[in-house]
PDB file of C-alpha atoms and ligand atoms in Angstrom:
ATOM      1  CA  MET Q   8      29.633   2.454   8.094  1.00 42.00           C
ATOM      2  CA  LYS Q   9      28.380   6.214   8.797  1.00 49.00           C
ATOM      3  CA  ASN Q  10      28.853   8.683   6.520  1.00 52.00           C
ATOM      4  CA  SER Q  11      32.209  11.091   7.824  1.00 57.00           C
ATOM      5  CA  PRO Q  12      31.629  15.057   8.564  1.00 58.00           C
ATOM      6  CA  HIS Q  13      32.393  15.716   5.033  1.00 68.00           C
ATOM      7  CA  ASP Q  14      30.905  12.873   3.254  1.00 80.00           C
ATOM      8  CA  ALA Q  15      28.477  15.343   1.020  1.00 88.00           C
ATOM      9  CA  SER Q  16      25.907  12.020   0.255  1.00 92.00           C
ATOM     10  CA  ARG Q  17      22.363  11.810   1.146  1.00 97.00           C
ATOM     11  CA  VAL Q  18      21.199   8.608   1.159  1.00 98.00           C
ATOM     12  CA  VAL Q  19      17.279   9.110   1.610  1.00 98.00           C
ATOM     13  CA  ALA Q  20      14.869   5.117   2.172  1.00 98.00           C
ATOM     14  CA  LEU Q  21      11.592   6.015   0.700  1.00 98.00           C
ATOM     15  CA  VAL Q  22       8.987   3.734   2.531  1.00 98.00           C
ATOM     16  CA  PRO Q  23       5.988   2.669   0.252  1.00 98.00           C
ATOM     17  CA  ALA Q  24       3.558   1.715   3.061  1.00 98.00           C
ATOM     18  CA  ALA Q  25       0.301   2.929   1.246  1.00 98.00           C
ATOM     19  CA  GLY Q  26      -0.816  -0.235   0.231  1.00 98.00           C
ATOM     20  CA  GLN Q  27      -4.811  -1.922   1.194  1.00 97.00           C
ATOM     21  CA  GLY Q  28      -3.870  -5.128   1.839  1.00 98.00           C
ATOM     22  CA  VAL Q  29      -5.964  -7.046  -0.164  1.00 98.00           C
ATOM     23  CA  ARG Q  30      -4.334 -10.086  -0.707  1.00 98.00           C
ATOM     24  CA  LEU Q  31      -3.877 -10.061   3.233  1.00 98.00           C
ATOM     25  CA  GLY Q  32      -7.322  -9.342   3.992  1.00 97.00           C
ATOM     26  CA  ALA Q  33      -7.029  -7.505   6.904  1.00 97.00           C
ATOM     27  CA  ALA Q  34      -9.664  -4.509   8.850  1.00 95.00           C
ATOM     28  CA  THR Q  35      -6.703  -1.906   8.194  1.00 97.00           C
ATOM     29  CA  PRO Q  36      -4.564  -1.061   5.057  1.00 98.00           C
ATOM     30  CA  LYS Q  37      -1.643  -3.745   5.682  1.00 98.00           C
ATOM     31  CA  ALA Q  38       1.665  -1.524   6.446  1.00 98.00           C
ATOM     32  CA  PHE Q  39      -0.332  -0.774   9.360  1.00 98.00           C
ATOM     33  CA  VAL Q  40      -1.493  -4.634  10.319  1.00 98.00           C
ATOM     34  CA  PRO Q  41       0.491  -5.510  13.136  1.00 98.00           C
ATOM     35  CA  VAL Q  42       3.065  -8.352  13.738  1.00 98.00           C
ATOM     36  CA  GLY Q  43       4.948  -8.748  17.027  1.00 96.00           C
ATOM     37  CA  GLY Q  44       2.820  -6.945  18.516  1.00 95.00           C
ATOM     38  CA  SER Q  45       4.437  -3.347  16.141  1.00 96.00           C
ATOM     39  CA  PRO Q  46       2.355  -1.892  12.949  1.00 97.00           C
ATOM     40  CA  MET Q  47       4.478  -3.403   9.958  1.00 98.00           C
ATOM     41  CA  LEU Q  48       5.472   0.072   9.123  1.00 98.00           C
ATOM     42  CA  THR Q  49       7.148   0.553  12.641  1.00 97.00           C
ATOM     43  CA  HIS Q  50       9.205  -2.991  11.762  1.00 97.00           C
ATOM     44  CA  ALA Q  51      10.411  -1.115   8.901  1.00 97.00           C
ATOM     45  CA  ILE Q  52      11.597   1.865  10.096  1.00 97.00           C
ATOM     46  CA  ASP Q  53      13.580   0.429  12.970  1.00 96.00           C
ATOM     47  CA  GLY Q  54      15.270  -2.117  10.604  1.00 97.00           C
ATOM     48  CA  LEU Q  55      16.275   1.277   8.326  1.00 97.00           C
ATOM     49  CA  ILE Q  56      17.639   3.492  11.218  1.00 96.00           C
ATOM     50  CA  ALA Q  57      19.302   0.567  12.470  1.00 96.00           C
ATOM     51  CA  SER Q  58      20.669  -0.229   9.710  1.00 97.00           C
ATOM     52  CA  GLY Q  59      22.896   2.947  10.509  1.00 97.00           C
ATOM     53  CA  VAL Q  60      23.173   4.013   6.930  1.00 98.00           C
ATOM     54  CA  VAL Q  61      20.554   5.778   6.224  1.00 98.00           C
ATOM     55  CA  ASP Q  62      20.080  10.016   6.731  1.00 97.00           C
ATOM     56  CA  ARG Q  63      16.300  10.603   6.480  1.00 97.00           C
ATOM     57  CA  ILE Q  64      13.694   8.229   5.765  1.00 98.00           C
ATOM     58  CA  VAL Q  65      10.146   9.277   3.951  1.00 98.00           C
ATOM     59  CA  ILE Q  66       7.324   7.278   4.695  1.00 98.00           C
ATOM     60  CA  MET Q  67       4.453   6.785   1.308  1.00 98.00           C
ATOM     61  CA  VAL Q  68       1.152   6.067   3.521  1.00 98.00           C
ATOM     62  CA  PRO Q  69      -2.781   6.288   2.643  1.00 98.00           C
ATOM     63  CA  ALA Q  70      -3.900   9.338   3.450  1.00 98.00           C
ATOM     64  CA  GLU Q  71      -6.607   8.803   6.465  1.00 98.00           C
ATOM     65  CA  LEU Q  72      -3.673   7.341   8.033  1.00 98.00           C
ATOM     66  CA  ILE Q  73      -1.072  10.125   7.858  1.00 98.00           C
ATOM     67  CA  GLU Q  74      -1.403  11.782  11.762  1.00 97.00           C
ATOM     68  CA  ARG Q  75      -1.223   7.607  12.588  1.00 97.00           C
ATOM     69  CA  ALA Q  76       2.185   7.150  10.243  1.00 97.00           C
ATOM     70  CA  ARG Q  77       3.436  10.393  12.309  1.00 96.00           C
ATOM     71  CA  HIS Q  78       2.180   9.788  15.539  1.00 94.00           C
ATOM     72  CA  LEU Q  79       4.443   6.177  15.398  1.00 92.00           C
ATOM     73  CA  SER Q  80       7.399   7.238  13.865  1.00 89.00           C
ATOM     74  CA  ALA Q  81       7.212  10.159  17.181  1.00 85.00           C
ATOM     75  CA  THR Q  82       7.471   7.496  18.854  1.00 78.00           C
ATOM     76  CA  ALA Q  83       9.700   5.029  17.365  1.00 71.00           C
ATOM     77  CA  GLY Q  84      12.525   7.423  19.026  1.00 71.00           C
ATOM     78  CA  SER Q  85      14.335   8.252  16.033  1.00 77.00           C
ATOM     79  CA  SER Q  86      17.425   9.641  15.646  1.00 87.00           C
ATOM     80  CA  ILE Q  87      17.346  10.864  11.904  1.00 94.00           C
ATOM     81  CA  PRO Q  88      15.100  12.653  10.962  1.00 96.00           C
ATOM     82  CA  VAL Q  89      11.284  10.806   9.425  1.00 97.00           C
ATOM     83  CA  SER Q  90       8.810  12.625   7.341  1.00 97.00           C
ATOM     84  CA  VAL Q  91       5.238  10.874   6.352  1.00 98.00           C
ATOM     85  CA  VAL Q  92       3.275  12.038   2.720  1.00 98.00           C
ATOM     86  CA  ALA Q  93       0.320  10.247   1.641  1.00 98.00           C
ATOM     87  CA  GLY Q  94       1.280   8.173  -1.161  1.00 98.00           C
ATOM     88  CA  GLY Q  95      -0.501   7.033  -4.659  1.00 97.00           C
ATOM     89  CA  SER Q  96      -3.059   4.892  -5.847  1.00 96.00           C
ATOM     90  CA  GLU Q  97      -0.510   2.249  -6.923  1.00 95.00           C
ATOM     91  CA  ARG Q  98       2.994   1.444  -6.079  1.00 96.00           C
ATOM     92  CA  ILE Q  99       4.782   3.962  -8.294  1.00 96.00           C
ATOM     93  CA  ASP Q 100       2.368   6.756  -8.025  1.00 96.00           C
ATOM     94  CA  SER Q 101       3.638   6.388  -4.030  1.00 97.00           C
ATOM     95  CA  VAL Q 102       7.259   5.944  -5.005  1.00 98.00           C
ATOM     96  CA  ARG Q 103       7.326   9.257  -6.990  1.00 97.00           C
ATOM     97  CA  ALA Q 104       5.462  10.824  -4.187  1.00 98.00           C
ATOM     98  CA  GLY Q 105       8.258   9.819  -2.102  1.00 98.00           C
ATOM     99  CA  LEU Q 106      11.018  11.084  -4.649  1.00 98.00           C
ATOM    100  CA  THR Q 107       9.091  14.450  -4.166  1.00 98.00           C
ATOM    101  CA  ALA Q 108       9.343  15.357  -1.042  1.00 98.00           C
ATOM    102  CA  ALA Q 109      13.951  14.167  -0.485  1.00 98.00           C
ATOM    103  CA  PRO Q 110      15.313  16.546  -3.378  1.00 98.00           C
ATOM    104  CA  GLU Q 111      18.582  16.258  -1.229  1.00 97.00           C
ATOM    105  CA  ALA Q 112      18.787  12.651  -2.240  1.00 98.00           C
ATOM    106  CA  THR Q 113      22.428  11.261  -4.395  1.00 98.00           C
ATOM    107  CA  HIS Q 114      21.444   7.607  -3.176  1.00 98.00           C
ATOM    108  CA  VAL Q 115      17.489   5.792  -2.009  1.00 98.00           C
ATOM    109  CA  LEU Q 116      17.035   3.178  -0.647  1.00 98.00           C
ATOM    110  CA  VAL Q 117      13.226   1.960  -1.833  1.00 98.00           C
ATOM    111  CA  HIS Q 118      12.041  -0.588   0.867  1.00 98.00           C
ATOM    112  CA  ASP Q 119       8.487  -2.094   0.942  1.00 98.00           C
ATOM    113  CA  ALA Q 120       7.150  -1.667   4.414  1.00 98.00           C
ATOM    114  CA  ALA Q 121       5.583  -5.089   3.341  1.00 98.00           C
ATOM    115  CA  ARG Q 122       9.276  -6.828   3.506  1.00 98.00           C
ATOM    116  CA  ALA Q 123       9.268  -5.527   7.289  1.00 98.00           C
ATOM    117  CA  LEU Q 124      11.623  -8.225   9.511  1.00 98.00           C
ATOM    118  CA  THR Q 125      14.358  -7.267   6.114  1.00 98.00           C
ATOM    119  CA  PRO Q 126      17.996  -7.450   8.350  1.00 98.00           C
ATOM    120  CA  PRO Q 127      19.398  -4.148   9.001  1.00 98.00           C
ATOM    121  CA  SER Q 128      22.619  -5.741   7.378  1.00 98.00           C
ATOM    122  CA  LEU Q 129      21.170  -6.302   3.956  1.00 98.00           C
ATOM    123  CA  ILE Q 130      19.897  -2.294   4.092  1.00 98.00           C
ATOM    124  CA  ALA Q 131      23.804  -1.532   4.678  1.00 98.00           C
ATOM    125  CA  ARG Q 132      25.159  -3.839   1.922  1.00 98.00           C
ATOM    126  CA  VAL Q 133      23.225  -2.569  -0.271  1.00 98.00           C
ATOM    127  CA  VAL Q 134      24.927   0.599   0.659  1.00 98.00           C
ATOM    128  CA  ALA Q 135      27.708   0.078   0.584  1.00 98.00           C
ATOM    129  CA  GLU Q 136      27.186  -1.100  -3.133  1.00 98.00           C
ATOM    130  CA  LEU Q 137      26.224   2.165  -4.042  1.00 98.00           C
ATOM    131  CA  ARG Q 138      29.181   4.778  -2.130  1.00 97.00           C
ATOM    132  CA  ALA Q 139      31.562   1.461  -3.763  1.00 97.00           C
ATOM    133  CA  GLY Q 140      29.702   3.157  -7.359  1.00 97.00           C
ATOM    134  CA  ARG Q 141      27.153   0.957  -8.415  1.00 98.00           C
ATOM    135  CA  ARG Q 142      24.611   2.848  -9.285  1.00 98.00           C
ATOM    136  CA  ALA Q 143      21.366   0.786  -9.409  1.00 98.00           C
ATOM    137  CA  VAL Q 144      21.629  -2.483  -6.246  1.00 98.00           C
ATOM    138  CA  VAL Q 145      18.565  -5.212  -6.134  1.00 98.00           C
ATOM    139  CA  PRO Q 146      19.398  -8.221  -4.014  1.00 98.00           C
ATOM    140  CA  GLY Q 147      18.030 -11.497  -4.635  1.00 98.00           C
ATOM    141  CA  LEU Q 148      17.281 -15.040  -4.096  1.00 98.00           C
ATOM    142  CA  PRO Q 149      17.940 -17.972  -6.303  1.00 98.00           C
ATOM    143  CA  VAL Q 150      13.954 -19.073  -6.677  1.00 97.00           C
ATOM    144  CA  THR Q 151      13.438 -22.814  -5.594  1.00 95.00           C
ATOM    145  CA  ASP Q 152      10.735 -23.916  -7.947  1.00 96.00           C
ATOM    146  CA  THR Q 153      10.463 -23.928 -11.567  1.00 96.00           C
ATOM    147  CA  ILE Q 154       9.162 -20.706 -13.233  1.00 97.00           C
ATOM    148  CA  LYS Q 155       7.030 -21.479 -16.304  1.00 98.00           C
ATOM    149  CA  SER Q 156       5.719 -18.545 -18.533  1.00 97.00           C
ATOM    150  CA  VAL Q 157       1.929 -19.067 -19.396  1.00 98.00           C
ATOM    151  CA  ASP Q 158      -0.411 -17.667 -21.874  1.00 98.00           C
ATOM    152  CA  ALA Q 159      -3.803 -16.229 -21.633  1.00 98.00           C
ATOM    153  CA  HIS Q 160      -5.479 -20.393 -21.475  1.00 98.00           C
ATOM    154  CA  GLY Q 161      -2.796 -21.615 -19.174  1.00 97.00           C
ATOM    155  CA  VAL Q 162      -0.741 -22.881 -21.992  1.00 98.00           C
ATOM    156  CA  VAL Q 163       2.758 -23.889 -20.982  1.00 98.00           C
ATOM    157  CA  THR Q 164       4.998 -21.328 -23.276  1.00 98.00           C
ATOM    158  CA  GLY Q 165       8.261 -20.882 -21.726  1.00 98.00           C
ATOM    159  CA  THR Q 166       9.955 -22.551 -18.837  1.00 97.00           C
ATOM    160  CA  PRO Q 167      13.180 -20.290 -18.295  1.00 97.00           C
ATOM    161  CA  GLU Q 168      16.446 -21.745 -16.606  1.00 96.00           C
ATOM    162  CA  ARG Q 169      16.104 -21.432 -13.229  1.00 96.00           C
ATOM    163  CA  ALA Q 170      19.755 -21.366 -12.543  1.00 95.00           C
ATOM    164  CA  GLY Q 171      19.647 -17.707 -14.074  1.00 96.00           C
ATOM    165  CA  LEU Q 172      16.998 -16.408 -12.335  1.00 98.00           C
ATOM    166  CA  ARG Q 173      16.214 -14.386  -9.096  1.00 98.00           C
ATOM    167  CA  ALA Q 174      13.338 -13.989  -6.910  1.00 98.00           C
ATOM    168  CA  ILE Q 175      14.229  -9.585  -6.386  1.00 98.00           C
ATOM    169  CA  GLN Q 176      13.378  -8.373  -2.608  1.00 98.00           C
ATOM    170  CA  THR Q 177      13.465  -4.491  -1.559  1.00 98.00           C
ATOM    171  CA  PRO Q 178      16.106  -2.421  -0.273  1.00 98.00           C
ATOM    172  CA  GLN Q 179      16.203  -2.035  -3.752  1.00 98.00           C
ATOM    173  CA  GLY Q 180      19.448   1.363  -4.201  1.00 98.00           C
ATOM    174  CA  PHE Q 181      19.616   3.531  -7.124  1.00 98.00           C
ATOM    175  CA  GLU Q 182      21.761   7.170  -7.412  1.00 98.00           C
ATOM    176  CA  ALA Q 183      18.212   9.700  -6.860  1.00 98.00           C
ATOM    177  CA  GLN Q 184      20.016  11.173 -10.426  1.00 98.00           C
ATOM    178  CA  LEU Q 185      19.391   7.817 -12.171  1.00 98.00           C
ATOM    179  CA  LEU Q 186      15.884   7.258 -10.399  1.00 98.00           C
ATOM    180  CA  ARG Q 187      14.560  10.318 -11.656  1.00 98.00           C
ATOM    181  CA  GLU Q 188      15.727   9.777 -14.900  1.00 97.00           C
ATOM    182  CA  ALA Q 189      13.412   6.107 -14.616  1.00 97.00           C
ATOM    183  CA  TYR Q 190      10.633   7.834 -12.629  1.00 96.00           C
ATOM    184  CA  ALA Q 191      10.854  10.802 -15.767  1.00 95.00           C
ATOM    185  CA  LEU Q 192      10.122   8.073 -18.525  1.00 92.00           C
ATOM    186  CA  ASP Q 193       6.486   7.786 -16.637  1.00 86.00           C
ATOM    187  CA  LEU Q 194       6.723   3.446 -17.851  1.00 90.00           C
ATOM    188  CA  PRO Q 195       4.748   1.149 -15.564  1.00 87.00           C
ATOM    189  CA  ALA Q 196       6.673  -1.386 -14.203  1.00 87.00           C
ATOM    190  CA  THR Q 197       6.245  -4.423 -11.670  1.00 85.00           C
ATOM    191  CA  ASP Q 198       9.475  -3.016  -9.593  1.00 91.00           C
ATOM    192  CA  ASP Q 199      11.474   0.264  -9.394  1.00 96.00           C
ATOM    193  CA  ALA Q 200      14.695  -1.214 -11.368  1.00 97.00           C
ATOM    194  CA  GLY Q 201      12.604  -2.129 -13.791  1.00 96.00           C
ATOM    195  CA  LEU Q 202      12.380   1.658 -14.977  1.00 96.00           C
ATOM    196  CA  VAL Q 203      16.613   1.989 -14.786  1.00 97.00           C
ATOM    197  CA  GLU Q 204      16.814  -0.777 -16.629  1.00 96.00           C
ATOM    198  CA  ARG Q 205      14.100   0.877 -19.741  1.00 95.00           C
ATOM    199  CA  LEU Q 206      16.680   3.498 -19.892  1.00 94.00           C
ATOM    200  CA  GLY Q 207      19.195   0.874 -20.430  1.00 95.00           C
ATOM    201  CA  ALA Q 208      21.946   1.496 -17.204  1.00 96.00           C
ATOM    202  CA  HIS Q 209      22.761  -1.655 -15.645  1.00 97.00           C
ATOM    203  CA  VAL Q 210      21.662  -2.759 -12.429  1.00 98.00           C
ATOM    204  CA  HIS Q 211      23.417  -5.189 -10.130  1.00 98.00           C
ATOM    205  CA  VAL Q 212      22.219  -8.135  -8.240  1.00 98.00           C
ATOM    206  CA  ILE Q 213      23.745  -8.875  -5.183  1.00 98.00           C
ATOM    207  CA  PRO Q 214      22.905 -11.494  -2.342  1.00 98.00           C
ATOM    208  CA  GLY Q 215      19.226 -10.610  -0.351  1.00 98.00           C
ATOM    209  CA  ASP Q 216      18.370 -12.069   2.257  1.00 98.00           C
ATOM    210  CA  PRO Q 217      15.386 -14.781   3.423  1.00 98.00           C
ATOM    211  CA  MET Q 218      14.425 -12.667   5.707  1.00 98.00           C
ATOM    212  CA  ALA Q 219      13.324  -9.993   3.783  1.00 98.00           C
ATOM    213  CA  PHE Q 220      10.495 -11.481   2.377  1.00 98.00           C
ATOM    214  CA  LYS Q 221       7.168  -9.831   1.590  1.00 98.00           C
ATOM    215  CA  ILE Q 222       4.169 -10.113   4.290  1.00 98.00           C
ATOM    216  CA  THR Q 223       1.499 -10.627   1.698  1.00 98.00           C
ATOM    217  CA  THR Q 224      -0.795 -12.957   2.361  1.00 98.00           C
ATOM    218  CA  PRO Q 225      -2.188 -14.044   6.016  1.00 98.00           C
ATOM    219  CA  LEU Q 226       0.660 -17.298   5.386  1.00 98.00           C
ATOM    220  CA  ASP Q 227       3.235 -15.632   5.544  1.00 98.00           C
ATOM    221  CA  LEU Q 228       1.723 -12.943   8.338  1.00 98.00           C
ATOM    222  CA  ARG Q 229       1.788 -16.457  10.787  1.00 98.00           C
ATOM    223  CA  LEU Q 230       5.805 -16.784   9.700  1.00 98.00           C
ATOM    224  CA  ALA Q 231       6.334 -13.433  10.717  1.00 98.00           C
ATOM    225  CA  GLU Q 232       4.924 -13.836  13.902  1.00 98.00           C
ATOM    226  CA  ALA Q 233       6.767 -17.454  14.369  1.00 98.00           C
ATOM    227  CA  LEU Q 234       9.892 -15.407  13.422  1.00 97.00           C
ATOM    228  CA  LEU Q 235       9.275 -12.753  15.520  1.00 97.00           C
ATOM    229  CA  ALA Q 236       8.307 -14.735  18.556  1.00 96.00           C
ATOM    230  CA  GLU Q 237      11.302 -16.716  18.862  1.00 92.00           C
ATOM    231  CA  ARG Q 238      13.449 -13.871  18.196  1.00 80.00           C
ATOM    232  CA  PRO Q 239      16.082 -12.482  20.616  1.00 72.00           C
ATOM    233  CA  VAL Q 240      16.732  -9.116  20.494  1.00 61.00           C
ATOM    234  CA  ALA Q 241      16.614  -6.714  17.633  1.00 54.00           C
ATOM    235  CA  GLN Q 242      19.451  -6.984  15.197  1.00 53.00           C
ATOM    236  CA  ALA Q 243      21.650  -3.576  15.102  1.00 49.00           C
ATOM    237  CA  VAL Q 244      25.206  -2.575  12.700  1.00 52.00           C
ATOM    238  CA  PRO Q 245      26.692  -0.688  15.146  1.00 54.00           C
ATOM    239  CA  ARG Q 246      27.176   3.042  13.550  1.00 50.00           C
TER     240      ARG Q 246
HETATM  241  N1  CTP S 209       2.130   0.458  -1.982  1.00 51.37           N
HETATM  242  C1  CTP S 209       1.787   1.534  -2.084  1.00 51.37           C
HETATM  243  N2  CTP S 209       0.972   2.238  -2.355  1.00 51.37           N
HETATM  244  C2  CTP S 209       0.594   1.315  -3.500  1.00 51.37           C
HETATM  245  C3  CTP S 209       0.167   0.100  -3.634  1.00 51.37           C
HETATM  246  C4  CTP S 209       1.365  -0.474  -2.562  1.00 51.37           C
HETATM  247  O1  CTP S 209       3.272   1.961  -1.296  1.00 51.37           O
HETATM  248  N3  CTP S 209      -0.291   1.957  -4.042  1.00 51.37           N
HETATM  249  C5  CTP S 209       3.340  -0.470  -1.169  1.00 51.37           C
HETATM  250  C6  CTP S 209       2.759  -1.045   0.012  1.00 51.37           C
HETATM  251  O2  CTP S 209       2.677  -1.132   1.328  1.00 51.37           O
HETATM  252  C7  CTP S 209       3.767  -2.471   0.643  1.00 51.37           C
HETATM  253  C8  CTP S 209       4.475  -2.247  -0.994  1.00 51.37           C
HETATM  254  O3  CTP S 209       3.968  -1.062  -1.328  1.00 51.37           O
HETATM  255  O4  CTP S 209       4.516  -1.557   1.801  1.00 51.37           O
HETATM  256  C9  CTP S 209       4.643  -3.464  -1.464  1.00 51.37           C
HETATM  257  O5  CTP S 209       3.217  -3.441  -2.246  1.00 51.37           O
HETATM  258  P1  CTP S 209       2.449  -5.004  -1.901  1.00 51.37           P
HETATM  259  O6  CTP S 209       2.877  -5.948  -0.882  1.00 51.37           O
HETATM  260  O7  CTP S 209       1.117  -5.269  -3.106  1.00 51.37           O
HETATM  261  O8  CTP S 209       1.375  -4.569  -0.635  1.00 51.37           O
HETATM  262  P2  CTP S 209      -0.432  -4.419  -0.562  1.00 51.37           P
HETATM  263  O9  CTP S 209      -0.488  -3.230  -2.381  1.00 51.37           O
HETATM  264  O10 CTP S 209      -0.478  -3.845  -0.239  1.00 51.37           O
HETATM  265  O11 CTP S 209      -1.122  -5.254  -1.363  1.00 51.37           O
HETATM  266  P3  CTP S 209      -1.941  -5.569  -1.849  1.00 51.37           P
HETATM  267  O12 CTP S 209      -1.909  -6.020  -3.643  1.00 51.37           O
HETATM  268  O13 CTP S 209      -1.825  -7.563  -1.272  1.00 51.37           O
HETATM  269  O14 CTP S 209      -3.418  -5.095  -2.249  1.00 51.37           O
HETATM  270 MG1   MG S 210       0.344  -4.098  -3.768  1.00 51.37          MG
END
């Protein structure tokens, strides 16, 4: 689903990779931790390129790792331009820095480096929904655990109906103008769609993919290693 030569749309993928990875507890910031022999960030970039639906990638990393990230993206032999900018102290600051570095974007994907094994087919499905006219699209999976809300003392305050819950993944896709308006609100939110919801815009959930899980803890890293060890070849979406 590559753009036609007459297509004026520009899909820019912003890749937050500036976190420290406190919960993983590795010696380097998480996006630079190797899995299957390559940094998570490299896997994430490869997946975006293989999707065939992204025109440019902007990576946000810790300021001291900008040169290292540029080297990684250069050696990836990317068929599309890859830019590297400094992220911020919170994820929201990193995404804001990426948005500023992508003024030409008509559509934006925000995709965590930590979701290193995300299938290119999921990325392509999110962009297909944007091209069909959706303004905000996020992948999500049904939750398998029962979720409870609790108060500060650990006392349960509620049990939401599980059928109506989704665990949300990335890439999250937006019409660029909508995401810029959402970021102009300057409110706290744990994901980008959350900011767009504050604007009152509809956010559409499409089926996610278990392989788009976020590598957060040492257990997640072991799972990713095991999955990569048995992967035959990289799955690419034909361009
Ligand atoms: N991220 C970022 N800038 C930050 C914080 C996070 O770009 N200031 C990125 C991370 O690099 C990651 C994604 O946002 O790719 C999701 O965040 P998370 O999984 O929480 O990663 P970390 O913040 O690195 O991990 P932790 O919270 O355990 O420190
Ligand atoms: Mg974090």
